[in-house]
Coordinates of C-alpha atoms and ligand atoms in Angstrom, one line a residue:
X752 CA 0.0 0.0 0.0
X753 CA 1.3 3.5 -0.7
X754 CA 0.4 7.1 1.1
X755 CA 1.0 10.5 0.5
X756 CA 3.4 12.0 3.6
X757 CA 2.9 15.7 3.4
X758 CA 4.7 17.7 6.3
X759 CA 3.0 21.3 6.4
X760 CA 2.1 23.9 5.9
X761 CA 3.8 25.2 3.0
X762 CA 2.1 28.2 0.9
X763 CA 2.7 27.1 -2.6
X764 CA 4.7 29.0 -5.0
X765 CA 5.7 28.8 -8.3
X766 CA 5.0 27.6 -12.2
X767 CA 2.6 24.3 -12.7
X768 CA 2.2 23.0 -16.3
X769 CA -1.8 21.6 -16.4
X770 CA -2.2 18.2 -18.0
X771 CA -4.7 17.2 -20.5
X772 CA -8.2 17.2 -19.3
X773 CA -9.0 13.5 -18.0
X774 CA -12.4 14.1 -18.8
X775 CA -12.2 14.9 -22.4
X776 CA -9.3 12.0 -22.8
X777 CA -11.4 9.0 -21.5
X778 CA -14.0 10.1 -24.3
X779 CA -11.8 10.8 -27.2
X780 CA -10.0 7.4 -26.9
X781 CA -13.1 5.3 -27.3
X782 CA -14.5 8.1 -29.8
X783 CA -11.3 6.5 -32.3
X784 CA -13.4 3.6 -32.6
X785 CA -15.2 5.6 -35.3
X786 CA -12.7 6.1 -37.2
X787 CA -11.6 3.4 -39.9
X788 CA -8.2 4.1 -40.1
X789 CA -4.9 6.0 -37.9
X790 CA -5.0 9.4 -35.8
X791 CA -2.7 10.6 -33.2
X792 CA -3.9 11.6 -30.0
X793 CA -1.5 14.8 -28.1
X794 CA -1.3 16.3 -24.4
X795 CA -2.7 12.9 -22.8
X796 CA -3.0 12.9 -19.2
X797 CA -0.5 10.2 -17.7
X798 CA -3.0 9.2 -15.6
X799 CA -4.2 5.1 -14.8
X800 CA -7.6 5.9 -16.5
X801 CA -6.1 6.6 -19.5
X802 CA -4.0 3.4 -19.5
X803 CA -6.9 1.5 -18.8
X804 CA -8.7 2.8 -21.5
X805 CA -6.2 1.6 -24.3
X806 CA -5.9 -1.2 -22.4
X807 CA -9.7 -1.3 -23.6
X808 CA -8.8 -0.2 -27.4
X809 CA -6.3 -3.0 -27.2
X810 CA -8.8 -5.8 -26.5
X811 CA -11.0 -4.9 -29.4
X812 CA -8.5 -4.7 -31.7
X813 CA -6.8 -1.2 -31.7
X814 CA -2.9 -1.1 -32.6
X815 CA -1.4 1.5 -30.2
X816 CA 1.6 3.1 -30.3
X817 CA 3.6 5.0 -28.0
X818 CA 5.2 8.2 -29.4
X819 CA 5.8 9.6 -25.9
X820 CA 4.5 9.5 -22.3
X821 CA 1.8 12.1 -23.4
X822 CA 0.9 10.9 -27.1
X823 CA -0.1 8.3 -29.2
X824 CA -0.8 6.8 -32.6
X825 CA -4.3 4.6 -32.8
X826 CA -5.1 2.4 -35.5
X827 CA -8.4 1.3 -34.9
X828 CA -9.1 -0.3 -38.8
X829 CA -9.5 -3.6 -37.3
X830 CA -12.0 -4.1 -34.8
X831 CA -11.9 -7.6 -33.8
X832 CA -14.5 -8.0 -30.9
X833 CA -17.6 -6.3 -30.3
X834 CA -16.9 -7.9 -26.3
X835 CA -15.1 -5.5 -23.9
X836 CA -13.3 -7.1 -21.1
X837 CA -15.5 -6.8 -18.2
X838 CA -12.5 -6.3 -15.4
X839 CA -11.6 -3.1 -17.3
X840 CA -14.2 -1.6 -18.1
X841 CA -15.6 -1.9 -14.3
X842 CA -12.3 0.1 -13.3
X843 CA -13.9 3.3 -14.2
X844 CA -17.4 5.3 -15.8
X845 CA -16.2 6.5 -18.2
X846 CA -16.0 3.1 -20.0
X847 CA -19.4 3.2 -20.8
X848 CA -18.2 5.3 -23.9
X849 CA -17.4 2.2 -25.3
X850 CA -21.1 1.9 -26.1
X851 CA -21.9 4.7 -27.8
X852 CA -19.0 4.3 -29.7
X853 CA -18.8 1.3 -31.0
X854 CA -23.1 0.9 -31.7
X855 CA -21.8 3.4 -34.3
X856 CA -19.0 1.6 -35.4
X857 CA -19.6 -1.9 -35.1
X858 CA -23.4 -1.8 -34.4
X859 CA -23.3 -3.9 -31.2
X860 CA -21.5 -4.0 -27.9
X861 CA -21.3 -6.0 -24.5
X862 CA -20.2 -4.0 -21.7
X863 CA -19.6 -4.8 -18.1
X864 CA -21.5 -1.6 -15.9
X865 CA -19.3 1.1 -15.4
X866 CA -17.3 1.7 -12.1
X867 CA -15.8 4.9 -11.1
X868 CA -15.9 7.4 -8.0
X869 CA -18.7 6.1 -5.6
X870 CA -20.6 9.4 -5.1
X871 CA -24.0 8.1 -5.0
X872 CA -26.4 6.4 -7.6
X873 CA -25.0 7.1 -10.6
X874 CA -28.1 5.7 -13.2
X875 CA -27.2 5.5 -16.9
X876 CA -31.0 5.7 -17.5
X877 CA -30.5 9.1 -20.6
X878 CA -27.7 7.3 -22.1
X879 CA -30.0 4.3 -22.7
X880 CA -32.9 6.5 -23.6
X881 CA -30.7 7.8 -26.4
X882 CA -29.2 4.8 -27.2
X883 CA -32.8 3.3 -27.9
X884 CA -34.1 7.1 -29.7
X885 CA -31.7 6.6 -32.2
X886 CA -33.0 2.7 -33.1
X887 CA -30.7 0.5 -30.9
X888 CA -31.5 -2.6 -28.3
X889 CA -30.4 -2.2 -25.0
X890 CA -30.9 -4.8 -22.1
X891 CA -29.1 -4.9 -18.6
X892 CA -28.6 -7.9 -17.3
X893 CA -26.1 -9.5 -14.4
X894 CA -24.0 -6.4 -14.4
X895 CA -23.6 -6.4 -18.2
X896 CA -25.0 -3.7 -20.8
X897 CA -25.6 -5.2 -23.9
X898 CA -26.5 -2.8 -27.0
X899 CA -27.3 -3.8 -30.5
X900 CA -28.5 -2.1 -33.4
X901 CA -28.9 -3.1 -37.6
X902 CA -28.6 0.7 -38.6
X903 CA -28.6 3.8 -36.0
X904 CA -30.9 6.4 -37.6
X905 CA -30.6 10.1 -36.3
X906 CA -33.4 11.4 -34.1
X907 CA -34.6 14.6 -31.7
X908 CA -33.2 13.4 -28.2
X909 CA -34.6 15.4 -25.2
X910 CA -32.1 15.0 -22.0
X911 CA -34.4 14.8 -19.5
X912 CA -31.8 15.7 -17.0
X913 CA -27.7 17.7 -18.3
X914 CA -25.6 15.2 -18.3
X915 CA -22.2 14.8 -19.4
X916 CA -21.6 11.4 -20.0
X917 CA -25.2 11.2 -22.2
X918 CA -24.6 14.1 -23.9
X919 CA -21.0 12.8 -24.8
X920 CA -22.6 9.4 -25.5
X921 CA -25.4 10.3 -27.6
X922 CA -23.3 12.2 -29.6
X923 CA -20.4 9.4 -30.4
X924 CA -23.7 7.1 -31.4
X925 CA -24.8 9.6 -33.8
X926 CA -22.1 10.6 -35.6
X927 CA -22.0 7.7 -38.1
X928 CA -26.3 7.1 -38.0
X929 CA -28.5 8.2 -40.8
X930 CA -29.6 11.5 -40.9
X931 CA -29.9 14.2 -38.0
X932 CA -29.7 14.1 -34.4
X933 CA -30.6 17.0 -31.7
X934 CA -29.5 16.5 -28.8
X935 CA -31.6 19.0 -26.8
X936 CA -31.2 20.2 -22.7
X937 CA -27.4 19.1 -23.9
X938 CA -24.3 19.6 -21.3
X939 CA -21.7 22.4 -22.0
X940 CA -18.5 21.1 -19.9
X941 CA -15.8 22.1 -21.9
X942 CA -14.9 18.2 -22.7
X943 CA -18.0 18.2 -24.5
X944 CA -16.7 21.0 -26.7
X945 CA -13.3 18.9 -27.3
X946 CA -14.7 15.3 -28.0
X947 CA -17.1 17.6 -31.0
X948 CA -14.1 19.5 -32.3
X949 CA -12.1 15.9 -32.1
X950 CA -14.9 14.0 -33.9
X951 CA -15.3 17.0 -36.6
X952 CA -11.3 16.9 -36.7
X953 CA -12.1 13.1 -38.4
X954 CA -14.8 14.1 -40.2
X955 CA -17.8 14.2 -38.2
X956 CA -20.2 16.8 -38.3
X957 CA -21.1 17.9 -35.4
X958 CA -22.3 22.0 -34.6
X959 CA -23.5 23.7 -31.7
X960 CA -21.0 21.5 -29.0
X961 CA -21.3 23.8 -26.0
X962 CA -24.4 25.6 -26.3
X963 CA -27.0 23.1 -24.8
X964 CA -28.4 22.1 -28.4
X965 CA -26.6 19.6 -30.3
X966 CA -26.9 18.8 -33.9
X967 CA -25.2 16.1 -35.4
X968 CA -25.4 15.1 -39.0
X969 CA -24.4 11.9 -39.7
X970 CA -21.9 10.9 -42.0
X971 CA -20.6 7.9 -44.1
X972 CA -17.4 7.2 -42.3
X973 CA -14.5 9.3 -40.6
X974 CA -11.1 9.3 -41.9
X975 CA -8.1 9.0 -40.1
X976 CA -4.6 10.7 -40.4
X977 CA -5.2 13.9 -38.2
X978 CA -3.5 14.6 -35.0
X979 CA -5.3 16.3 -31.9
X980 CA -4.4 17.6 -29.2
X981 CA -6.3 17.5 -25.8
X982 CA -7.6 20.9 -23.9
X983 CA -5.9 21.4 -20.6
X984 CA -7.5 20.2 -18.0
X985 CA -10.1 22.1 -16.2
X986 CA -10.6 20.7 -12.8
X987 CA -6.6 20.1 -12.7
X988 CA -6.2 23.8 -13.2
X989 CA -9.1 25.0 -10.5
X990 CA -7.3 22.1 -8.3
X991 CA -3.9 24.2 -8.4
X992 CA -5.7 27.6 -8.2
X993 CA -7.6 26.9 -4.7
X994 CA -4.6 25.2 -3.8
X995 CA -3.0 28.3 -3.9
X996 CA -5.7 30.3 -2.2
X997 CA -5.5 27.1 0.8
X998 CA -1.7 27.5 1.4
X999 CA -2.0 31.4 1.0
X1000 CA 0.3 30.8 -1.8
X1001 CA 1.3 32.5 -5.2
X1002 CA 0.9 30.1 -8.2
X1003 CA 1.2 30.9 -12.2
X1004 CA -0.7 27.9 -13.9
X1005 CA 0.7 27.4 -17.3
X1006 CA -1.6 26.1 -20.3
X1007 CA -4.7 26.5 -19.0
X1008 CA -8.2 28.1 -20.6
X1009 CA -9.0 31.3 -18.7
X1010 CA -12.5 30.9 -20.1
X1011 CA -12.8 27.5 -18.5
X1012 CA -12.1 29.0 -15.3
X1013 CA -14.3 31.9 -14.6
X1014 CA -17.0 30.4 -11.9
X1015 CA -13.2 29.3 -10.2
X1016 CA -11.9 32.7 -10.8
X1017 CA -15.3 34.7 -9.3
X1018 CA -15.3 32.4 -5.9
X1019 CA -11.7 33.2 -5.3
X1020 CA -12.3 36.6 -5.8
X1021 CA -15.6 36.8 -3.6
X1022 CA -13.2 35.0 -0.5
X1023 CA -10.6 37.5 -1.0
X1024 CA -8.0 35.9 -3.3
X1025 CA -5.7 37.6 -6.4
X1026 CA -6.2 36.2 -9.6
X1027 CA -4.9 37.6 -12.8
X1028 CA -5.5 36.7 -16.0
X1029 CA -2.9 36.3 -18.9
X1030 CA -4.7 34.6 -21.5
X1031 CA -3.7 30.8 -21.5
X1032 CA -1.9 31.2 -17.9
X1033 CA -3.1 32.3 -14.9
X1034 CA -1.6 33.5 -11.5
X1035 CA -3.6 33.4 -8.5
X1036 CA -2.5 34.2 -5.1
X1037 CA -3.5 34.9 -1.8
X1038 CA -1.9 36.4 1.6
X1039 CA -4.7 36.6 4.1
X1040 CA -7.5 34.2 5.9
X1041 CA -10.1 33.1 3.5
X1042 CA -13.7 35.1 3.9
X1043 CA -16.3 32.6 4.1
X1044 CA -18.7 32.3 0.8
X1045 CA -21.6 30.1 -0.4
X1046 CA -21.2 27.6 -3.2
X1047 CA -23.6 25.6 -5.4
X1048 CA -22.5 23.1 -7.6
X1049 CA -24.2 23.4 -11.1
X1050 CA -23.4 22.3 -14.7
X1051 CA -21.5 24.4 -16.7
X1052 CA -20.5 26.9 -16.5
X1053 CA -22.0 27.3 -12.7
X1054 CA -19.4 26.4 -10.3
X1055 CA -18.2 22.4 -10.9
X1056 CA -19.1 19.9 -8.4
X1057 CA -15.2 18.3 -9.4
X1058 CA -13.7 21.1 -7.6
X1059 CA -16.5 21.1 -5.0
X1060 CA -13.7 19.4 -2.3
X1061 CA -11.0 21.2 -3.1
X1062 CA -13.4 24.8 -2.4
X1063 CA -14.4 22.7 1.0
X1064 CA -11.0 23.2 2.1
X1065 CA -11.0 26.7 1.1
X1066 CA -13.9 27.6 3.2
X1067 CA -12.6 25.0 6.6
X1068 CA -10.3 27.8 6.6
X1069 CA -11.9 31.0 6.0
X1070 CA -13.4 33.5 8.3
X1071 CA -17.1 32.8 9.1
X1072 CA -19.4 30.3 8.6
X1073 CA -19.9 29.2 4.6
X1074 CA -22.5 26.8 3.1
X1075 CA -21.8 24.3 0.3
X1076 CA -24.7 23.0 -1.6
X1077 CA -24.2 20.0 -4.1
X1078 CA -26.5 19.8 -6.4
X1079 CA -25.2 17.0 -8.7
X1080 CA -24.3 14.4 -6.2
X1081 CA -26.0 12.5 -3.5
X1082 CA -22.8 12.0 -1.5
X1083 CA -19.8 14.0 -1.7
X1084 CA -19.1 15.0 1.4
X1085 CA -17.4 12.2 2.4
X1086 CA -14.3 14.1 2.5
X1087 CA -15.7 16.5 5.2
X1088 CA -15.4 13.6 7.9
X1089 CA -11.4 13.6 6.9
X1090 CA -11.1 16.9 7.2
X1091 CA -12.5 16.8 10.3
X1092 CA -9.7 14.8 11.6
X1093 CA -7.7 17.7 10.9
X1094 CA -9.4 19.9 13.2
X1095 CA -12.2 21.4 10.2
X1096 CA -15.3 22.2 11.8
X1097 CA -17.9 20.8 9.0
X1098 CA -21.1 19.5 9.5
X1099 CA -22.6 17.8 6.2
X1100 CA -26.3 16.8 6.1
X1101 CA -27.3 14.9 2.8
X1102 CA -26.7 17.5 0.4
X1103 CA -25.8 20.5 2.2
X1104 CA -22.4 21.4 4.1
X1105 CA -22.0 24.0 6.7
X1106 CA -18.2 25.0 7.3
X1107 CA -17.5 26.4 10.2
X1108 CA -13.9 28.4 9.3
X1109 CA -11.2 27.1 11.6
X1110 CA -7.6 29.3 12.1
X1111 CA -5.3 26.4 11.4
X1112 CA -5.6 22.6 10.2
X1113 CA -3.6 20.0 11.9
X1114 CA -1.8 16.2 10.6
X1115 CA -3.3 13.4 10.4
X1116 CA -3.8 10.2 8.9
X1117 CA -6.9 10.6 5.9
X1118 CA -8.6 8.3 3.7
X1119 CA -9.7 9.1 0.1
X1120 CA -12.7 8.4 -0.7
X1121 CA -12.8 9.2 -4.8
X1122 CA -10.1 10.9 -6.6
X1123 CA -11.5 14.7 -5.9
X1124 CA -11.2 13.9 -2.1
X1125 CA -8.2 12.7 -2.2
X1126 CA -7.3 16.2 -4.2
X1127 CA -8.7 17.9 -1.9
X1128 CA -7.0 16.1 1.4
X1129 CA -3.3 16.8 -0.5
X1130 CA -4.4 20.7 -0.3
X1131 CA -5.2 20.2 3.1
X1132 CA -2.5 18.3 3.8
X1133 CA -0.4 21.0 2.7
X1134 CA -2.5 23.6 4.2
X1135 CA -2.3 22.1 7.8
X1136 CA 0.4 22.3 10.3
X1137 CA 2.6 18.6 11.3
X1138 CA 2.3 15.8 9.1
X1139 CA -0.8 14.3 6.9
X1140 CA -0.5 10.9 5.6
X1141 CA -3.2 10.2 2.8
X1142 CA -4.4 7.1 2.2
X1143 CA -6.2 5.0 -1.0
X1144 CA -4.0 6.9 -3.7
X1145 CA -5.3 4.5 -6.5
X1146 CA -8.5 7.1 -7.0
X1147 CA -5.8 10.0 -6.8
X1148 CA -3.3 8.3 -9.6
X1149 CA -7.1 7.8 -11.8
X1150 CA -7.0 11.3 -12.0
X1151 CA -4.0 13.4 -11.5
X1152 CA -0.7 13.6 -13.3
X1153 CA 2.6 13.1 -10.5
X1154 CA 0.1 15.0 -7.8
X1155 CA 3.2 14.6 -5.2
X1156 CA 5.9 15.8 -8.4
X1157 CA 3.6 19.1 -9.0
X1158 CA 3.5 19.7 -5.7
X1159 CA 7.2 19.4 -4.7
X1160 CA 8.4 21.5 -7.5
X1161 CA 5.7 24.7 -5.7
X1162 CA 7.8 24.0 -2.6
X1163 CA 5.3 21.2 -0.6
X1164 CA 7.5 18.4 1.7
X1165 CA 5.2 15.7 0.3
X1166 CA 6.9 12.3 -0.2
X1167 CA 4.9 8.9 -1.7
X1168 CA 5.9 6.3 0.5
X1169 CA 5.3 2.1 0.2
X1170 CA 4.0 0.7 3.3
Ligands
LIG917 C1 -19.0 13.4 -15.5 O1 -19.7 12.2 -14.9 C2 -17.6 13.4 -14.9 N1 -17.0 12.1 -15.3 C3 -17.7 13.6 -13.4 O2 -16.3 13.7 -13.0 C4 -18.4 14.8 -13.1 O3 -18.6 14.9 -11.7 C5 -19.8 14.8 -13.7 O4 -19.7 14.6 -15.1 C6 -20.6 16.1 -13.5 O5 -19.8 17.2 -14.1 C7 -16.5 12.0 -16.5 O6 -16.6 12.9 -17.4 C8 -15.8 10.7 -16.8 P1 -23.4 13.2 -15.4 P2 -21.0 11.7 -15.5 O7 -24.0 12.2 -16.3 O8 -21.0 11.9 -16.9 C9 -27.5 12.1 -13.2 C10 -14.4 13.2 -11.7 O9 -14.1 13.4 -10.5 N2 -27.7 11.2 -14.3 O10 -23.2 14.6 -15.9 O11 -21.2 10.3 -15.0 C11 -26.4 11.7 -12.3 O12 -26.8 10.8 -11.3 C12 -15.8 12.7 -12.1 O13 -13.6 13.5 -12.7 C13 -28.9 10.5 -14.4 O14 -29.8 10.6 -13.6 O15 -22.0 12.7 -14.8 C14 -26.0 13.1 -11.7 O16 -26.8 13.4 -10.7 C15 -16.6 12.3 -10.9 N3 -29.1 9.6 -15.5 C16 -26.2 14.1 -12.9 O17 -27.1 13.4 -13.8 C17 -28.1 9.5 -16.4 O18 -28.4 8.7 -17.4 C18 -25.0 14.5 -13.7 O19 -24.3 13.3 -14.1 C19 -26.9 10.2 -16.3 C20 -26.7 11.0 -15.3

């Protein structure tokens, strides 16, 4: 078993490079299965869900190749199985692209149910509904999705709820059907935008990716021979910049989308942080307690519910009592009984959490309990005075590019250690 050992506080200070959005990654790399031929994928996180995912690509059929720790060449004319390999795909959600992809592809799948971050029911109920809008057979049955269509035709599809992973999902399923698809009440994370311009990079045509009405026109097939690069990574980015804020630190974030950031940018602001804008970096800093503020977590571009631990932090240390309200999750706040092992005052009932701002966090030994928790207890951890040890790094790695080498190079004392 490994932990993080972080010996604090430290305010962070320094340059970070942001990694390639995770979120936009674990789509594009099942959205190659459209293609009938080679691309090259850029700026890949090097992060375990990513492996996992051409581990996926592998299994039905893709040829990958390596060109460095952050890019590679896919070959995916030579799709073998229309079976995905049910330990894999149970690793993490966002293997249930594997479905929308390869109905348009292949016309069938068999998937094991997604895994991912336990934050509560996590139904896949729209993706289905689209799945089946657009012509397709879906049945669940002993933890296995099986999807199966003779020719996917485009249709209206009405999201009943704004969903990220349906939206994305919908829209790899429609790219090769017959005719039109709307995808209407559509989400407007910026992966959404990436995995469109990705798809129409190949050939797709795909407009209105970020507004929340999706058209998608289908075509006959999508070439190969483009390379694409990934968009920096959001939550990574609004990770850093509370961070900084936490540690009363002074951090530039390098290759990042200002635009992306703003909801980040205005609660920073409002608790009486710095930020400056510089067009694709960013410096944010802050030299005085936190003032308290009140967070809801909304859909884009309302503040995200991915950096919804990493603000909890924030606010166990500000001045005054703050209220966090989650509104996409039933539970994540499982992170506010770890932080109260650090002396946070936090009392979370189902989905509201009221923070109580506390002077000082001390050491101790925390437990993630998905990879934004475990985020958010490395900020503390370097917030808070003596030594943190976090625990169940395996939902940390998932996510985040050498957490403990980013840190250490803005000055943290954070070791990972084998027990
Ligand atoms: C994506 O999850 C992200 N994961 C999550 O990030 C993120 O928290 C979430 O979007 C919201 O921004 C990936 O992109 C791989 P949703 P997803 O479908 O697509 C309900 C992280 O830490 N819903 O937008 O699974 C659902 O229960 C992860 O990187 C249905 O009811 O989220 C939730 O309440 C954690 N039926 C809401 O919609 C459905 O069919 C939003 O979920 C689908 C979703």
């Amino acid at each position: 078993m490994e932990k993080l050992v972080i010996k604090g506080p430290t305010p962070l200070k320094g340059e970070v490079t942001i990694s390639g959005a995770k979120n936009a990654a674990v789509a594009i790399l099942p959205a190659t299965l459209l293609i009938d031929g080679t691309c090259t994928i850029e700026n890949l996180p090097n992060i375990s869900d990513i492996k996992i995912s051409c581990e996926i690509l592998e299994h039905l059929g893709a040829k990958i190749t390596w060109n460095s720790e952050h890019s590679i060449t896919i070959d995916t004319s030579n799709i073998t199985t229309t079976k995905a390999p049910l330990d894999l795909t149970s690793k993490f959600r966002a293997s249930y692209y594997i479905i929308g992809a390869m109905l348009g592809r292949k016309g069938e799948i068999e998937v094991g149910m997604p895994g991912g971050c336990k934050l509560g029911a996590r139904p896949i109920d729209q993706h289905i509904k689209g799945f089946e809008t657009l012509g397709a057979n879906v049945s669940v049955e002993k933890g296995k999705i099986y999807a199966k269509a003779k020719k996917l035709k485009g249709a209206p599809i009405y999201m009943d709820i704004v969903s990220v992973g349906a939206t994305i999902n919908v829209m790899l399923a429609s790219v090769l059907a017959k005719g039109t698809t709307t995808i209407d009440n559509a989400a407007k994370e910026p992966h959404i935008v990436d995995v469109a311009n990705f798809l129409n990079t190949m050939g797709a045509d795909i407009r209105g990716a970020g507004t929340d009405v999706i058209k998608i026109n289908g075509v006959e097939k999508l070439h190969g021979g483009s390379t694409y690069s990934v968009v920096p990574d959001q939550i990574e980015a609004g990770t850093f910049m509370l961070a900084a804020v936490a540690t009363r630190g002074d951090l530039t974030l390098k290759n990042c989308i200002t635009k992306h950031l703003e909801s980040i940018t205005a609660k920073i602001i409002e608790v009486g942080g710095n930020v400056e804008d510089n067009g694709d970096s960013i410096r944010v800093w802050c030299s005085k307690r936190p003032n308290k503020a009140n967070i809801k977590t909304l859909p884009y571009p309302g503040f995200p519910t991915d950096l919804q631990p990493q603000m909890g932090v924030v606010l166990s240390l500000a001045n005054g009592t703050s209220v966090i309200n989650e509104s996409i999750w039933e539970s994540r706040f499982q992170y506010t009984e770890e932080l109260n092992k650090m002396g946070a005052r936090i009392t979370a009932q189902g989905k509201t959490a009221f923070f109580e701002g506390v002077k000082k966090l001390y050491g101790a030994p925390v437990y993630s309990s998905d990879l934004r928790a475990g985020a958010a207890l490395v900020v503390a951890g370097t917030a808070a005075e003596g030594i943190t040890e976090v625990y169940n790094l395996e939902h940390i790695d998932r996510g985040y590019e050498n957490i403990e080498e980013k840190f250490r190079k803005l000055g943290a004392k954070i070791e990972r250690v084998k027990e």
